[in-house]
Coordinates of C-alpha atoms and ligand atoms in Angstrom, one line a residue:
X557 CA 91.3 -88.3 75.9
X558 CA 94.5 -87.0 74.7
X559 CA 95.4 -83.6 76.1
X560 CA 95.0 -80.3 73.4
X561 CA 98.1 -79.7 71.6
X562 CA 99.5 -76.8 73.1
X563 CA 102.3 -76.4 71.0
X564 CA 99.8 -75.0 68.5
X565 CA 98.3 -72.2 70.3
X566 CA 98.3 -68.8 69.1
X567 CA 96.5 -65.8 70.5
X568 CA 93.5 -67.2 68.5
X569 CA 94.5 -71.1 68.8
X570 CA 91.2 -71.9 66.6
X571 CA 92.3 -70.4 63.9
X572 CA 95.3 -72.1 62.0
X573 CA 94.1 -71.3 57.9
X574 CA 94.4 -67.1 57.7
X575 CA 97.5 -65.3 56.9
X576 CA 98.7 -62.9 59.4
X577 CA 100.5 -59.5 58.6
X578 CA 103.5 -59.3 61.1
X579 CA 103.8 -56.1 62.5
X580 CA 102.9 -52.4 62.8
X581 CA 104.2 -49.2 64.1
X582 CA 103.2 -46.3 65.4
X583 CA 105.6 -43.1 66.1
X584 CA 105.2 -39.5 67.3
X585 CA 107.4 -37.0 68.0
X586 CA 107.0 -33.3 69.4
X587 CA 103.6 -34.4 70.8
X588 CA 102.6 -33.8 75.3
X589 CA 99.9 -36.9 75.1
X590 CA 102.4 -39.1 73.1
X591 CA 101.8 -42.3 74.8
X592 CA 98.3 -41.8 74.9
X593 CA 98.1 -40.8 71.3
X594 CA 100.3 -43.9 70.5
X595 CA 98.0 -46.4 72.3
X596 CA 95.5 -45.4 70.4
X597 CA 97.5 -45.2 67.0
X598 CA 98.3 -48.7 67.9
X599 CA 94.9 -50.2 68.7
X600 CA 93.9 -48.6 65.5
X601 CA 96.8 -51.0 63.6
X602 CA 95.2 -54.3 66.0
X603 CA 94.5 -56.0 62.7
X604 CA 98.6 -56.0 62.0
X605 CA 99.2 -57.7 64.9
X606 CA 97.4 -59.1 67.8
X607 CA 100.3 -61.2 70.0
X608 CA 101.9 -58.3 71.8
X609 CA 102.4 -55.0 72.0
X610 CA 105.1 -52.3 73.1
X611 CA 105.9 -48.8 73.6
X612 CA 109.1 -46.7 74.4
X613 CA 108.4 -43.3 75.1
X614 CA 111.4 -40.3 76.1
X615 CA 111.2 -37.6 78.4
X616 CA 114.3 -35.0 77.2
X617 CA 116.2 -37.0 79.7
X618 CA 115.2 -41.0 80.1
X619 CA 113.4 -43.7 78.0
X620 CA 110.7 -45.6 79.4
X621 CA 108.7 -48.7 78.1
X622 CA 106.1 -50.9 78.4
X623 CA 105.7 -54.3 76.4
X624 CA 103.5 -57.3 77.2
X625 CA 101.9 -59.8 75.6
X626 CA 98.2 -59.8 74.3
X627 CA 95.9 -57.3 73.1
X628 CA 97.1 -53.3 72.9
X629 CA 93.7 -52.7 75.0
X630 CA 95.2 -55.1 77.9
X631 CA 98.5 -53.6 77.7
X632 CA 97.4 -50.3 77.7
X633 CA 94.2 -49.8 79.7
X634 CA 95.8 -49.1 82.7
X635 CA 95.9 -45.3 84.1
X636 CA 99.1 -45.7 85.6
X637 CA 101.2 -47.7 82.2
X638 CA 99.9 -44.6 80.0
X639 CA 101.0 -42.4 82.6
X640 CA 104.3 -43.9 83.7
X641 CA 105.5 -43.3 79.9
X642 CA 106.5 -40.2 80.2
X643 CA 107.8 -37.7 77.5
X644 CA 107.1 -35.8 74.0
X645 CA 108.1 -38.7 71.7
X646 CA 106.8 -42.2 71.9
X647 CA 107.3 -45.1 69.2
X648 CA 104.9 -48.1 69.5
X649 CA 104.9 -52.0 67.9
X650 CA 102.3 -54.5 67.5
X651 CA 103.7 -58.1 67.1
X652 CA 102.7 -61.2 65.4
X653 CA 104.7 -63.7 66.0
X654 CA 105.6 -66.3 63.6
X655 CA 107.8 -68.1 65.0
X656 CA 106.2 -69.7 67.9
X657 CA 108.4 -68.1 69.9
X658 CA 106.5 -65.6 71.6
X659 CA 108.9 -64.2 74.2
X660 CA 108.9 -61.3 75.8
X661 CA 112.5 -60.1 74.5
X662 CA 111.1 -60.6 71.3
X663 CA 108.1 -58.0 71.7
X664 CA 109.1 -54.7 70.2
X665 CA 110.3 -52.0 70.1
X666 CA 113.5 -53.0 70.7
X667 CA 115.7 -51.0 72.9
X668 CA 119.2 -50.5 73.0
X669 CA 121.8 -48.3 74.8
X670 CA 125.0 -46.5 72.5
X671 CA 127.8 -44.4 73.1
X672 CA 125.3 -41.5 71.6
X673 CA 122.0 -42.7 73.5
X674 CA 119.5 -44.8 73.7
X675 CA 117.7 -46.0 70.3
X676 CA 114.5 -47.5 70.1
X677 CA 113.4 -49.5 67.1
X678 CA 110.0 -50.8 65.6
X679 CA 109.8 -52.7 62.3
X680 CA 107.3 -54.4 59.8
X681 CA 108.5 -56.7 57.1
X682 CA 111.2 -59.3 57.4
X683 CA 114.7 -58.8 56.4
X684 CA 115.6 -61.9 54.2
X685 CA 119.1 -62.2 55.0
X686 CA 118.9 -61.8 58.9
X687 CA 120.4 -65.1 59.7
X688 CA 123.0 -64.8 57.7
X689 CA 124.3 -61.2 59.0
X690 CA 123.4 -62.6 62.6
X691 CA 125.6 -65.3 61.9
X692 CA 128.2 -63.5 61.1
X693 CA 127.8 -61.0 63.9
X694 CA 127.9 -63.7 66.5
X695 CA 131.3 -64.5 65.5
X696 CA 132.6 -61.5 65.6
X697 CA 131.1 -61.1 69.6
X698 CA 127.7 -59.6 69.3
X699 CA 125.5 -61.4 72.0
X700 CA 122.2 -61.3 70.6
X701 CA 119.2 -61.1 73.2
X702 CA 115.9 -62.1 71.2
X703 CA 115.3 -64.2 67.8
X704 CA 113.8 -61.5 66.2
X705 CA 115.3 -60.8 62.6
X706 CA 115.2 -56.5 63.7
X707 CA 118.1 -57.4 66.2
X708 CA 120.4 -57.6 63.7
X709 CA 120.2 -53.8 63.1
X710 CA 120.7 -52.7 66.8
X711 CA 124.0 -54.1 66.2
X712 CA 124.4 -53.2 62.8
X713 CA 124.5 -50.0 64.1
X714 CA 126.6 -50.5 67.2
X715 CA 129.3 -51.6 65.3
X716 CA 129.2 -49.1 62.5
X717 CA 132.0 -46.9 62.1
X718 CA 130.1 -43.9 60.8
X719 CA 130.5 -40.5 62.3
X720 CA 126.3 -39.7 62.8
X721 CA 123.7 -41.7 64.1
X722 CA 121.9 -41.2 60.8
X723 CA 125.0 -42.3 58.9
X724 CA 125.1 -45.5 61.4
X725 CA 121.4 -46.3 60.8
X726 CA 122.1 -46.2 56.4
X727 CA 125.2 -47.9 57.3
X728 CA 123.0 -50.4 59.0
X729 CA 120.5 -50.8 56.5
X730 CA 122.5 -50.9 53.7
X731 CA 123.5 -54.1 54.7
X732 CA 120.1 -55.7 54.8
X733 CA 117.8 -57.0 51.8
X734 CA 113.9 -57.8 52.0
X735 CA 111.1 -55.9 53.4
X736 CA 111.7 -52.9 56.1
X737 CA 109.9 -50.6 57.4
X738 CA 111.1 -49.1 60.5
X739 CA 110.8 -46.1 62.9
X740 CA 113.1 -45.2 65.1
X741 CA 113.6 -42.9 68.1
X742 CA 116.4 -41.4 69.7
X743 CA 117.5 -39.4 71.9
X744 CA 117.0 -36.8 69.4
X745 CA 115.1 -37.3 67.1
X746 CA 112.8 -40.0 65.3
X747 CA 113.7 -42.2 62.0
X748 CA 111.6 -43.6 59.5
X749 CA 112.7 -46.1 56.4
X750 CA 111.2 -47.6 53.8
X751 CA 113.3 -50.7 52.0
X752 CA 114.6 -49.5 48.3
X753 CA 111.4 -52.1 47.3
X754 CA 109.2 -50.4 49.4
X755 CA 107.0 -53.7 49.7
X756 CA 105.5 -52.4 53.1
X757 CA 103.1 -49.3 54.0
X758 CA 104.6 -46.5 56.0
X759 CA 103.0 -43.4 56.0
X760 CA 103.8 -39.7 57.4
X761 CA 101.3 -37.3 59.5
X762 CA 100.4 -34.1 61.3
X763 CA 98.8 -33.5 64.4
X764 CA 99.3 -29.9 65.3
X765 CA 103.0 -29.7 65.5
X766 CA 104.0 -33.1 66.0
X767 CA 105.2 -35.9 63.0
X768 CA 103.6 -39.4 63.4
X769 CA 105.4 -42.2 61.6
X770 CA 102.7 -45.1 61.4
X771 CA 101.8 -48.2 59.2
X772 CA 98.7 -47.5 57.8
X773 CA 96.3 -43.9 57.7
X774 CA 93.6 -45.5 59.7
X775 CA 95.8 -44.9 62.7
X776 CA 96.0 -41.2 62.1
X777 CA 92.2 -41.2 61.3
X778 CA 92.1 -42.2 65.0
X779 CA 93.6 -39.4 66.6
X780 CA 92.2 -36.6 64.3
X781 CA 96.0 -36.3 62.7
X782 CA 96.2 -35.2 59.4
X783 CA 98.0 -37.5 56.4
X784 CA 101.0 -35.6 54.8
X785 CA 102.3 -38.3 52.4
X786 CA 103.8 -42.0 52.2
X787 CA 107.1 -42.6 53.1
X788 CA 109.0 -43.1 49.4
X789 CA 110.5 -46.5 48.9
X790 CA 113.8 -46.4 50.2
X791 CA 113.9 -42.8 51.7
X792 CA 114.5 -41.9 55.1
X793 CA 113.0 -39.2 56.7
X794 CA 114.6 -37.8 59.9
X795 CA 111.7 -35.5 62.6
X796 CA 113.9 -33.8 64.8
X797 CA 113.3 -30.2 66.9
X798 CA 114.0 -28.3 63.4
X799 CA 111.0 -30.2 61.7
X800 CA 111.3 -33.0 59.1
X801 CA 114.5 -33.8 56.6
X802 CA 114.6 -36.3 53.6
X803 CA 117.0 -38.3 52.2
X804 CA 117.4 -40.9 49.6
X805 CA 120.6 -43.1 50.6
X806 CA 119.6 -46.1 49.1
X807 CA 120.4 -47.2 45.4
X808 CA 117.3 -46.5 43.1
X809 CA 115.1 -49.8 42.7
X810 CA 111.7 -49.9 41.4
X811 CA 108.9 -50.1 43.8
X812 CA 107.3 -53.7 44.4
X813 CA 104.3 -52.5 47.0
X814 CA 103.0 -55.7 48.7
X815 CA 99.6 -56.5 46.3
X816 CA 98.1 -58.4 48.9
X817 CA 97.9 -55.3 51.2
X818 CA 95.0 -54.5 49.0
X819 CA 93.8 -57.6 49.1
X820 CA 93.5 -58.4 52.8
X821 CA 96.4 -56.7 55.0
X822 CA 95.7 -53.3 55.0
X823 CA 92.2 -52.0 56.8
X824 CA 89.7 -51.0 54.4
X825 CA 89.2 -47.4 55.4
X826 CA 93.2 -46.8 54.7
X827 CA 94.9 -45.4 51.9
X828 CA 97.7 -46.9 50.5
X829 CA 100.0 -45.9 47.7
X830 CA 97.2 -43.0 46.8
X831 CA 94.1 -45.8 46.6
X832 CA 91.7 -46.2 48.9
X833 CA 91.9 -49.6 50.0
X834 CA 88.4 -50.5 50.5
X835 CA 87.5 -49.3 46.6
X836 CA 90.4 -51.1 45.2
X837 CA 88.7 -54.3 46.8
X838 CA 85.2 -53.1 45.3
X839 CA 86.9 -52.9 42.0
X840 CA 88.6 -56.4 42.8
X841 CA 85.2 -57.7 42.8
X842 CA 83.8 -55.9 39.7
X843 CA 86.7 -57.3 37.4
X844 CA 86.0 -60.7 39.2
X845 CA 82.3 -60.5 38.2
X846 CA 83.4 -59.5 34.7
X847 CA 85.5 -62.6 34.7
X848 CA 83.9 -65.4 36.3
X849 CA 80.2 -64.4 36.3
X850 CA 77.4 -67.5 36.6
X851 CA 73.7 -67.4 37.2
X852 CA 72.8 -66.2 40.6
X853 CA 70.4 -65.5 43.1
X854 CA 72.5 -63.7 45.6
X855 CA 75.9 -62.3 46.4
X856 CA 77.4 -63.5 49.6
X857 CA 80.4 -61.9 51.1
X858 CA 82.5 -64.4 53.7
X859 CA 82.6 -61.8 56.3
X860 CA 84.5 -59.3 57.1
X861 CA 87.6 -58.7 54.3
X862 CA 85.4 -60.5 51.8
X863 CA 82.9 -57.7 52.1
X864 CA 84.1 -55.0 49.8
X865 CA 84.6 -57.3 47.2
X866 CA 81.3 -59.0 47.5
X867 CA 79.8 -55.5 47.3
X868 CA 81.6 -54.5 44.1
X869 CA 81.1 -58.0 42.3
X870 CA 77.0 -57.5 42.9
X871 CA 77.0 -53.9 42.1
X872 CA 78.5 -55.3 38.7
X873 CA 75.4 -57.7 37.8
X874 CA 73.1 -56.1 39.6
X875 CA 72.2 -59.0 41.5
X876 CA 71.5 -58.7 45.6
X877 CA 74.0 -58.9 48.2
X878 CA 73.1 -59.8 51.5
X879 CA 75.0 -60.9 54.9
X880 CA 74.2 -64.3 54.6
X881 CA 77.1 -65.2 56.6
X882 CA 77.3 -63.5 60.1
X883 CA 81.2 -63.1 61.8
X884 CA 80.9 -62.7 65.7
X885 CA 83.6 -60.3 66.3
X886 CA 84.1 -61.6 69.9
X887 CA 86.2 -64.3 69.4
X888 CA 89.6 -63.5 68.8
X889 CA 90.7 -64.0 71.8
X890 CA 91.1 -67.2 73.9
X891 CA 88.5 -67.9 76.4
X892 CA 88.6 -71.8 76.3
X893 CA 91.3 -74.0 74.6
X894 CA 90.0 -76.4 72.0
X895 CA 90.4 -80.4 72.0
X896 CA 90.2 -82.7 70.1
X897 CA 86.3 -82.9 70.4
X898 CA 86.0 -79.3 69.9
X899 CA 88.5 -77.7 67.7
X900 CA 86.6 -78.8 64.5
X901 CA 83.7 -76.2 66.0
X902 CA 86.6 -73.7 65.3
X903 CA 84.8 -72.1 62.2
X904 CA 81.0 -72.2 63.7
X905 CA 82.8 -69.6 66.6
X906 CA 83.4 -67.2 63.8
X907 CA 81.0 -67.3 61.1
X908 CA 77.4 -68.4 61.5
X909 CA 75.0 -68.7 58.4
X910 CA 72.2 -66.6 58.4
X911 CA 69.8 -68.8 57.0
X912 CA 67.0 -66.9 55.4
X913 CA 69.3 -65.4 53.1
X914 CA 70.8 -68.9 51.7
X915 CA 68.1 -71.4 51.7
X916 CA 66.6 -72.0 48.1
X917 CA 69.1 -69.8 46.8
X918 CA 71.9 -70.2 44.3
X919 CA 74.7 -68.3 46.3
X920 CA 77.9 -66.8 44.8
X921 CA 80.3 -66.8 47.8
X922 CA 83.1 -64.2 47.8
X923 CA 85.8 -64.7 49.8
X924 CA 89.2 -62.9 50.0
X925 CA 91.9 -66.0 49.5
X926 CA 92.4 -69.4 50.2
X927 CA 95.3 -70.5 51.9
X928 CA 95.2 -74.2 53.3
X929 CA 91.3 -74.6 52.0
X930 CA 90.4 -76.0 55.4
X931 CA 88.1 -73.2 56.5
X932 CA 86.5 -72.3 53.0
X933 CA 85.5 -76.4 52.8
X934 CA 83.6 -75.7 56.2
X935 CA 82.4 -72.3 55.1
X936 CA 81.0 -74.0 51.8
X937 CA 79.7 -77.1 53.8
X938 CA 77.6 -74.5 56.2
X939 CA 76.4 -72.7 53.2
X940 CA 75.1 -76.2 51.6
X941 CA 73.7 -77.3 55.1
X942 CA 71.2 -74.1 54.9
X943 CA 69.6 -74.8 51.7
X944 CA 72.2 -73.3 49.0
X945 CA 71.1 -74.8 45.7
X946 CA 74.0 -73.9 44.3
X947 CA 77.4 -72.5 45.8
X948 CA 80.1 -70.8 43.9
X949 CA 83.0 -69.7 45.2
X950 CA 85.1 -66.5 43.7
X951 CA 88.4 -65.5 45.2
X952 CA 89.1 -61.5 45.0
X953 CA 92.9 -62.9 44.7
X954 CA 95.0 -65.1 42.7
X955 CA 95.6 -68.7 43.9
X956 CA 98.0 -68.1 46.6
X957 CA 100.6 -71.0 45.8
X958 CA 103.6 -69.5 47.2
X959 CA 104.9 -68.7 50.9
X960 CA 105.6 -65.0 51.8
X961 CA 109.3 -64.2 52.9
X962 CA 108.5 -60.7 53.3
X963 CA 106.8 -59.7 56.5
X964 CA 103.3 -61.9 56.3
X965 CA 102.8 -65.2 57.8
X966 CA 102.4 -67.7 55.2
X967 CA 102.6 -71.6 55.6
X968 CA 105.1 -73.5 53.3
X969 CA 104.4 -74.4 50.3
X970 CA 103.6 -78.1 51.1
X971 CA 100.7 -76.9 53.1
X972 CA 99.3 -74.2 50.5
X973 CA 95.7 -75.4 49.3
X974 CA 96.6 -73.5 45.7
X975 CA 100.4 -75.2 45.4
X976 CA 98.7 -78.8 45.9
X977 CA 95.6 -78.9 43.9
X978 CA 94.6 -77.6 40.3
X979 CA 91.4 -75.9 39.5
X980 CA 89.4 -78.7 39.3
X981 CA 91.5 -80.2 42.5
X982 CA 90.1 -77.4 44.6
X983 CA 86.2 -77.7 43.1
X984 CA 86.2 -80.6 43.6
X985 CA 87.5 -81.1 47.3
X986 CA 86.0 -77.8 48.3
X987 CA 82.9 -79.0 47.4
X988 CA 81.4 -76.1 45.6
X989 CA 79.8 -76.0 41.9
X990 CA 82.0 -73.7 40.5
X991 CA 85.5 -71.8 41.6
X992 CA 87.0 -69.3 40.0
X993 CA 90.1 -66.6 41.5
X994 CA 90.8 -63.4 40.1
X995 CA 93.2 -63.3 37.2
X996 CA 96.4 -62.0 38.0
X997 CA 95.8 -59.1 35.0
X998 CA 92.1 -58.7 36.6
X999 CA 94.0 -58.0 40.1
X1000 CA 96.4 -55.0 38.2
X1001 CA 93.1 -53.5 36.6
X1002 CA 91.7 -52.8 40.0
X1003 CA 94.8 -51.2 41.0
X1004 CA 94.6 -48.7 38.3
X1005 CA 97.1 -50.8 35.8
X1006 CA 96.4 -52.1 32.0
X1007 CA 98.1 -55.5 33.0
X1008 CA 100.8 -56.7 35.1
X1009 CA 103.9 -56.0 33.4
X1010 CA 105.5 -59.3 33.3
X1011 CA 109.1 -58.3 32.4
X1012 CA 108.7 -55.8 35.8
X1013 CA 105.7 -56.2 37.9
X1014 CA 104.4 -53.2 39.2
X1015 CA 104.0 -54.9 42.7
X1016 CA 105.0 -57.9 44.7
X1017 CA 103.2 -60.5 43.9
X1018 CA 105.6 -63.2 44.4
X1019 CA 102.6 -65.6 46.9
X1020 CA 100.5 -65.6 43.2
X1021 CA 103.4 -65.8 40.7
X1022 CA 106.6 -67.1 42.4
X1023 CA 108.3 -64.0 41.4
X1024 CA 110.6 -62.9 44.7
X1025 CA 111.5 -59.4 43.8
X1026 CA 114.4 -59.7 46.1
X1027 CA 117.3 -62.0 47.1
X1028 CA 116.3 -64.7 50.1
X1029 CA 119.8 -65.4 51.1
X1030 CA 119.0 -67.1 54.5
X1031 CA 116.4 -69.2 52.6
X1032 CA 119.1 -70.4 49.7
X1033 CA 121.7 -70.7 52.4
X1034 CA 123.1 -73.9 53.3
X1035 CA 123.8 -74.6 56.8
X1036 CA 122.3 -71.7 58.7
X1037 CA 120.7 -72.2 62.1
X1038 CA 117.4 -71.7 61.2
X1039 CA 116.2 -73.0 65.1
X1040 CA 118.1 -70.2 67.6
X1041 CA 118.8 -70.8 70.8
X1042 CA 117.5 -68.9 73.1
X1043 CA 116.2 -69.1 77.1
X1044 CA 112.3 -69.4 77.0
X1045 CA 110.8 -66.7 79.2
X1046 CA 107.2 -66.6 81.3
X1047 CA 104.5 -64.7 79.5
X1048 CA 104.4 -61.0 81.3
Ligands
SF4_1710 S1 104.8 -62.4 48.7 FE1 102.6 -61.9 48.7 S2 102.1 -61.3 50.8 FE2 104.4 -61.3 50.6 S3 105.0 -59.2 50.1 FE3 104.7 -60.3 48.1 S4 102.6 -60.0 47.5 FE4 102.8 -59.4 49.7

């Protein structure tokens, strides 16, 4: 028998056909259980990223830091790592890699010392001309130390010729185009930006007389902290002993908030953008119902971030909905490798039917997206197996046709179930008696708009549409080294 393809494996190696958000962060500053307080803000933001984690903490005099690969609960359960990082500001990063190159140099944040300090930086999104400012950089000396795209603004800043840090950072970022949004911490004080676009979440908060910077309100929620506000696309605000400061130093664009956070990314019991995640995805799946609406029996959700939607489309024809899929939440992490024999099994470890609520029925299945089709076919397969007389499948997104450059894990276009296949394509090969994906004017309703505004979306949408709302110059570039070198490392 041939031996498993390691080459493949991920933290969940099973699992090949979900998208993965990249990153999230996690700062506090003016806080005496900051590490403790960041651990927890971080194992709150699991869902953004589940191959490694970091923290850099700083005690008035030194930084300390812990990274390591794996879940924040392993990296963090320890007495002695929690109490090691020291200090009154911390600033913590959970990674997923996309690479392939999971190294530990690449684990953030990243951590650099300048003439003015030490500066520690954690990031979400992905800056979409990296490799061609890295390239440049390189020739003019900079010796880069990981593959990740955020290096490029430790260095941005190390070179600037700007009098403040602050000034150094702007003059750092102004540099940059694509998705960023980033927290930094200083000797000093602690940073956070959101890109002009604004395409990912970054939210400010309160807890007592310390400012958290974090990705998403759920990881306040977590430490009894209090939300203050969003971050504003393309504002910085600065937390230092004198309280919080905000400026705007970017040029004014209009905001293109990542759609799909909605959708899937974000966790359903955070606010984005003002909306409450989890009703947006209720009202996905009314205006879905009101759409694509066929004879039923009952409503199934494919557990769990097809389970809002699923609520919302029954509530809107009044028809039951029942768990007649069951997720066991044990399994993402790696207790055996699969083969050849076994990896096929890879769906039946996540989702088993609960058969009492399928058999004899006909079964609308609701289901978040579809990316390369290979786990809704088994999901629709299992649902037949139990005794579904009928199975119709309805997407609470857009056919995603269209690779993400912007911070989210997408594969190319080539391997995109939606790019390959048209409607009929996908029913057919899926295997189900009817498919139908939210409209893209459906998806604006729920988010409280009268229809996408074609001429200037309100959000990014670009996976649905094709519609980048900013340059990709490393992707258009010719002749870029789009495989880096760099020495492979032991996992910590
Ligand atoms: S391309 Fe899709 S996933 Fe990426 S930022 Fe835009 S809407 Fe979000």
């Amino acid at each position: 028998m041939a031996p498993p393809d390691l080459s493949l494996l991920t933290t969940d190696p099973w699992d090949g056909d979900t998208l993965h958000e990249e990153c999230g962060v996690f700062g506090i500053f003016g806080d005496a259980d900051a590490a403790s307080h960041t651990a927890l803000g971080l194992h709150a933001l699991q869902h953004r990223g589940q191959e490694a984690a970091g923290a850099v903490t700083f005690d008035g005099e030194h930084f300390h830091s812990h990274r390591g690969f794996g879940h924040v609960s392993d990296n963090f359960k320890a007495e002695s790592v929690v109490s090691r990082l020291q200090g009154h500001a911390a600033l913590g990063h959970v990674l997923y890699s996309t690479s392939g190159e999971i190294i530990i140099r690449n684990v953030q944040p990243l951590f650099a010392d300048f003439e003015f300090g030490g500066l520690a930086l954690g990031h979400n999104g992905n800056i979409t001309n990296a490799l061609t400012v890295r390239q440049e950089l390189v020739r003019r000396g900079c010796l880069f130390q990981s593959t990740s795209d955020t290096e490029v603004v430790i260095h941005l800043i190390a070179i600037s010729q700007q009098p403040t840090v602050e000034e150094r950072v702007i003059d750092a970022l102004r540099q940059l185009e694509g998705a960023y949004s980033m927290v930094a911490l200083t000797n000093a004080a602690m940073y956070g930006v959101r890109d002009p676009m604004g395409v990912r979440p970054l939210v400010i908060g309160k807890l007592d007389k310390a400012y958290i910077l974090c990705s998403e309100t759920c990881a306040l929620d977590i430490i009894g902290a209090e939300f203050v506000r969003d971050v504003a696309p393309g504002e910085m605000v600065i937390i230092d002993e004198n309280g919080l400061r905000s400026v705007k130093p970017f040029p004014s664009y209009d905001s293109k908030f990542c759609i799909f956070e909605y959708i899937y990314f974000a966790r359903p019991d955070s606010v984005c953008e003002g909306s409450s995640v989890y009703e947006v995805r209720k009202k996905i799946g009314e205006e879905l119902a009101k759409e694509s609406h066929v004879p039923c029996d009952v409503v199934v959700p494919v557990p769990d971030s097809g389970v809002p939607a699923a609520l919302g489309y029954a509530a809107a024809i009044n028809v039951p909905f029942e768990y007649g899929i069951i997720r066991n939440h044990y399994v993402g992490r790696t207790f055996i490798q699969p083969t050849e024999k076994t990896r096929h099994l890879g769906v039946k470890r996540k989702h088993n039917i609960n058969r009492a609520q399928i058999e004899g029925k006909r079964v609308i299945l609701v289901d978040d997206s579809i990316v390369r089709g290979t786990t809704s076919t088994k999901i629709v397969d299992m649902v037949r197996q139990a005794g579904a007389t009928e199975v119709h499948l309805r997407i609470s997104s857009p056919p995603t046709a269209h690779p993400c450059y912007f911070g989210i894990d997408t594969p190319e276009r080539e391997q995109l179930f939606a790019a390959q296949h048209d409607l009929d394509g996908m029913t057919k090969l899926l295997g189900v008696d009817s498919l139908a994906f939210i409209s893209t004017d459906g998806l604006y309703r729920a988010v409280g708009h009268a229809k996408r505004d074609t001429d200037n979306p309100q959000f990014c949408d670009a996976c649905f549409t094709g519609e980048y709302p900013s340059a990709l110059t490393d992707l258009n570039a010719e002749a870029l080294p789009h495989q880096l070198s760099l020495l492979t490392e032991g996992r910590a």
